[in-house]
Amino acid sequence: LFVSLSTLAASAAQQNPNTDWFQRAGYGVFVHYLFDIQNDPQQIQSLGRQTSWDECVREFDVNRFADAMAEAGAGYVIFTMHQRTRYLIAPNATFDRLTGYKPGEACATRDLVEDLYTALHTKRIPLMLYWTGDGPRTDTKAAATMGWKDPVPTDYVKQWASVVREYGERYGDKVAGWWVDGCYSFIGYNDEKLGILADALKAGNPRRIIALNPGVEDRVRPYSRHEDYTTGE
């Protein structure tokens, strides 16, 4: 766990009222829950165990987690859906269709996002999610079937955007925002491609706030006209 601070400028509320709640929220908790961390017996976070990803996701105790977030005084939670691999924390028929994986082989059959929202909502803690622009690029099968290349092709961005669109339309107001990694110009992202991704990220909730990460920089600064706040990496 590590703390993420909302460092929005004071004028942001006037320019974009969708970020008002985020500015007021103060600090939040950013959680990396990933196959190669929580499900690797060499990593302390796995408690020395390895299971299928589907079982790993089923075992997550959302009520205990929500209690801990409330005790920490978190103004919001950002939770990873995936990173680089094929393993996602909720079902997605679009991803399965595009890659040829069966339910449970890549996308968990449990909808952990829905369960996280339910548990956190009882504590009045907004849920945000972590996404990426480069998608499942380290998974040989998914990368091949979706056409991953460096620089990233527009067709790949469109397919990957269709995956997150399914999630956005499913969750609606339950997901308050996205923190989107891997949107780097050095892998081919430009304004057009960022716009394709941003449109899908707001599916189901146009008030959902998004940040698109350009990579590690020397100071916090805005990256794209398509984002509502800065990632701050």
CSV table of N, CA, C and O in Angstrom, one decimal, residues 7-9 11-13 15-23 128 176-180 198-199 201-202 205-212 222-231:
chain,number,residue,atom,x,y,z
A,7,THR,N,-3.3,16.5,-5.5
A,7,THR,CA,-2.6,17.8,-5.5
A,7,THR,C,-3.1,18.6,-6.7
A,7,THR,O,-2.3,19.1,-7.5
A,8,LEU,N,-4.4,18.9,-6.7
A,8,LEU,CA,-5.0,19.7,-7.7
A,8,LEU,C,-4.8,21.1,-7.4
A,8,LEU,O,-4.9,21.6,-6.3
A,9,ALA,N,-4.7,21.9,-8.5
A,9,ALA,CA,-4.6,23.4,-8.3
A,9,ALA,C,-5.9,23.9,-7.8
A,9,ALA,O,-7.0,23.4,-8.1
A,11,SER,N,-7.6,26.3,-8.8
A,11,SER,CA,-8.5,26.7,-9.9
A,11,SER,C,-9.2,25.5,-10.5
A,11,SER,O,-10.1,25.7,-11.4
A,12,ALA,N,-8.8,24.3,-10.2
A,12,ALA,CA,-9.4,23.2,-10.8
A,12,ALA,C,-10.9,23.1,-10.6
A,12,ALA,O,-11.7,22.7,-11.5
A,13,ALA,N,-11.4,23.5,-9.4
A,13,ALA,CA,-12.8,23.4,-9.2
A,13,ALA,C,-13.6,24.3,-10.1
A,13,ALA,O,-14.7,24.0,-10.5
A,15,GLN,N,-12.6,25.1,-13.2
A,15,GLN,CA,-12.4,24.7,-14.5
A,15,GLN,C,-13.1,23.3,-14.8
A,15,GLN,O,-13.6,23.1,-15.9
A,16,ASN,N,-13.2,22.5,-13.8
A,16,ASN,CA,-13.7,21.1,-14.0
A,16,ASN,C,-14.4,20.7,-12.6
A,16,ASN,O,-13.7,20.1,-11.8
A,17,PRO,N,-15.6,20.9,-12.5
A,17,PRO,CA,-16.3,20.6,-11.2
A,17,PRO,C,-16.3,19.1,-10.9
A,17,PRO,O,-16.6,18.7,-9.8
A,18,ASN,N,-16.1,18.2,-11.9
A,18,ASN,CA,-16.0,16.8,-11.7
A,18,ASN,C,-14.9,16.4,-10.7
A,18,ASN,O,-15.0,15.4,-10.1
A,19,THR,N,-13.9,17.3,-10.6
A,19,THR,CA,-12.8,16.9,-9.7
A,19,THR,C,-13.0,17.5,-8.3
A,19,THR,O,-12.1,17.3,-7.4
A,20,ASP,N,-14.1,18.2,-8.0
A,20,ASP,CA,-14.3,18.9,-6.7
A,20,ASP,C,-14.2,17.9,-5.6
A,20,ASP,O,-13.5,18.1,-4.6
A,21,TRP,N,-14.9,16.8,-5.7
A,21,TRP,CA,-14.9,15.8,-4.6
A,21,TRP,C,-13.5,15.2,-4.4
A,21,TRP,O,-13.2,15.0,-3.2
A,22,PHE,N,-12.8,15.1,-5.4
A,22,PHE,CA,-11.4,14.5,-5.3
A,22,PHE,C,-10.5,15.5,-4.6
A,22,PHE,O,-9.7,15.0,-3.7
A,23,GLN,N,-10.6,16.7,-4.8
A,23,GLN,CA,-9.8,17.7,-4.2
A,23,GLN,C,-10.2,17.8,-2.7
A,23,GLN,O,-9.3,17.9,-1.8
A,128,MET,N,-11.9,4.1,-7.1
A,128,MET,CA,-11.2,4.4,-8.3
A,128,MET,C,-10.4,3.2,-8.8
A,128,MET,O,-10.1,2.3,-7.9
A,176,ALA,N,-15.6,5.9,-9.6
A,176,ALA,CA,-15.5,7.4,-9.6
A,176,ALA,C,-14.3,7.9,-10.5
A,176,ALA,O,-14.3,9.1,-10.9
A,177,GLY,N,-13.3,7.1,-10.8
A,177,GLY,CA,-12.2,7.5,-11.6
A,177,GLY,C,-11.3,6.4,-12.0
A,177,GLY,O,-11.4,5.3,-11.5
A,178,TRP,N,-10.4,6.8,-12.9
A,178,TRP,CA,-9.3,5.9,-13.3
A,178,TRP,C,-7.9,6.6,-13.2
A,178,TRP,O,-7.8,7.8,-13.4
A,179,TRP,N,-6.9,5.8,-12.8
A,179,TRP,CA,-5.5,6.3,-12.9
A,179,TRP,C,-4.9,5.3,-13.9
A,179,TRP,O,-4.8,4.1,-13.7
A,180,VAL,N,-4.5,5.9,-15.0
A,180,VAL,CA,-4.1,5.1,-16.2
A,180,VAL,C,-2.6,5.2,-16.5
A,180,VAL,O,-2.1,6.2,-16.9
A,198,ALA,N,-9.5,7.6,-23.7
A,198,ALA,CA,-10.3,8.5,-22.7
A,198,ALA,C,-11.8,8.3,-22.9
A,198,ALA,O,-12.6,8.3,-21.9
A,199,ASP,N,-12.2,8.3,-24.1
A,199,ASP,CA,-13.6,8.1,-24.4
A,199,ASP,C,-14.2,6.9,-23.8
A,199,ASP,O,-15.3,6.8,-23.3
A,201,LEU,N,-12.8,5.2,-21.3
A,201,LEU,CA,-12.7,5.2,-19.9
A,201,LEU,C,-13.9,5.9,-19.2
A,201,LEU,O,-14.2,5.7,-18.0
A,202,LYS,N,-14.6,6.8,-19.9
A,202,LYS,CA,-15.7,7.6,-19.4
A,202,LYS,C,-17.0,6.9,-19.7
A,202,LYS,O,-18.1,7.5,-19.4
A,205,ASN,N,-20.3,6.8,-17.4
A,205,ASN,CA,-20.3,7.8,-16.4
A,205,ASN,C,-19.4,9.0,-16.9
A,205,ASN,O,-18.2,9.0,-16.6
A,206,PRO,N,-20.0,10.0,-17.6
A,206,PRO,CA,-19.2,11.1,-18.1
A,206,PRO,C,-18.5,11.9,-17.0
A,206,PRO,O,-17.6,12.7,-17.3
A,207,ARG,N,-18.9,11.8,-15.8
A,207,ARG,CA,-18.3,12.5,-14.7
A,207,ARG,C,-17.1,11.8,-14.1
A,207,ARG,O,-16.5,12.4,-13.2
A,208,ARG,N,-16.9,10.6,-14.5
A,208,ARG,CA,-15.7,9.9,-14.0
A,208,ARG,C,-14.4,10.6,-14.4
A,208,ARG,O,-14.2,11.0,-15.5
A,209,ILE,N,-13.5,10.7,-13.4
A,209,ILE,CA,-12.3,11.5,-13.6
A,209,ILE,C,-11.2,10.5,-14.0
A,209,ILE,O,-11.1,9.4,-13.5
A,210,ILE,N,-10.3,11.0,-14.9
A,210,ILE,CA,-9.2,10.1,-15.4
A,210,ILE,C,-7.9,10.9,-15.4
A,210,ILE,O,-7.9,12.1,-15.6
A,211,ALA,N,-6.8,10.2,-15.2
A,211,ALA,CA,-5.5,10.7,-15.4
A,211,ALA,C,-4.7,9.7,-16.2
A,211,ALA,O,-4.8,8.5,-16.1
A,212,LEU,N,-3.9,10.3,-17.2
A,212,LEU,CA,-3.2,9.5,-18.2
A,212,LEU,C,-1.7,9.7,-17.9
A,212,LEU,O,-1.2,10.8,-18.0
A,222,PRO,N,0.4,18.8,-16.2
A,222,PRO,CA,-0.6,18.1,-17.0
A,222,PRO,C,0.0,17.5,-18.3
A,222,PRO,O,1.0,18.0,-18.8
A,223,TYR,N,-0.7,16.5,-18.8
A,223,TYR,CA,-0.2,15.7,-19.9
A,223,TYR,C,-1.1,15.9,-21.1
A,223,TYR,O,-0.6,16.1,-22.2
A,224,SER,N,-2.4,15.8,-20.9
A,224,SER,CA,-3.3,15.7,-22.1
A,224,SER,C,-4.6,16.5,-21.8
A,224,SER,O,-5.1,16.5,-20.6
A,225,ARG,N,-5.2,17.0,-22.8
A,225,ARG,CA,-6.5,17.7,-22.7
A,225,ARG,C,-7.6,16.7,-22.4
A,225,ARG,O,-8.7,17.0,-22.0
A,226,HIS,N,-7.3,15.4,-22.5
A,226,HIS,CA,-8.3,14.3,-22.2
A,226,HIS,C,-8.3,13.9,-20.8
A,226,HIS,O,-9.2,13.1,-20.4
A,227,GLU,N,-7.4,14.4,-19.9
A,227,GLU,CA,-7.4,14.0,-18.5
A,227,GLU,C,-8.0,15.1,-17.6
A,227,GLU,O,-8.1,16.3,-18.0
A,228,ASP,N,-8.5,14.7,-16.5
A,228,ASP,CA,-9.1,15.6,-15.5
A,228,ASP,C,-8.2,15.9,-14.4
A,228,ASP,O,-8.4,17.0,-13.7
A,229,TYR,N,-7.2,15.1,-14.1
A,229,TYR,CA,-6.2,15.4,-13.0
A,229,TYR,C,-4.9,14.8,-13.4
A,229,TYR,O,-4.9,14.0,-14.5
A,230,THR,N,-3.8,15.1,-12.8
A,230,THR,CA,-2.5,14.6,-13.2
A,230,THR,C,-2.1,13.4,-12.3
A,230,THR,O,-2.5,13.3,-11.1
A,231,THR,N,-1.4,12.4,-13.0
A,231,THR,CA,-1.0,11.2,-12.2
A,231,THR,C,0.0,11.5,-11.2
A,231,THR,O,0.1,10.9,-10.2
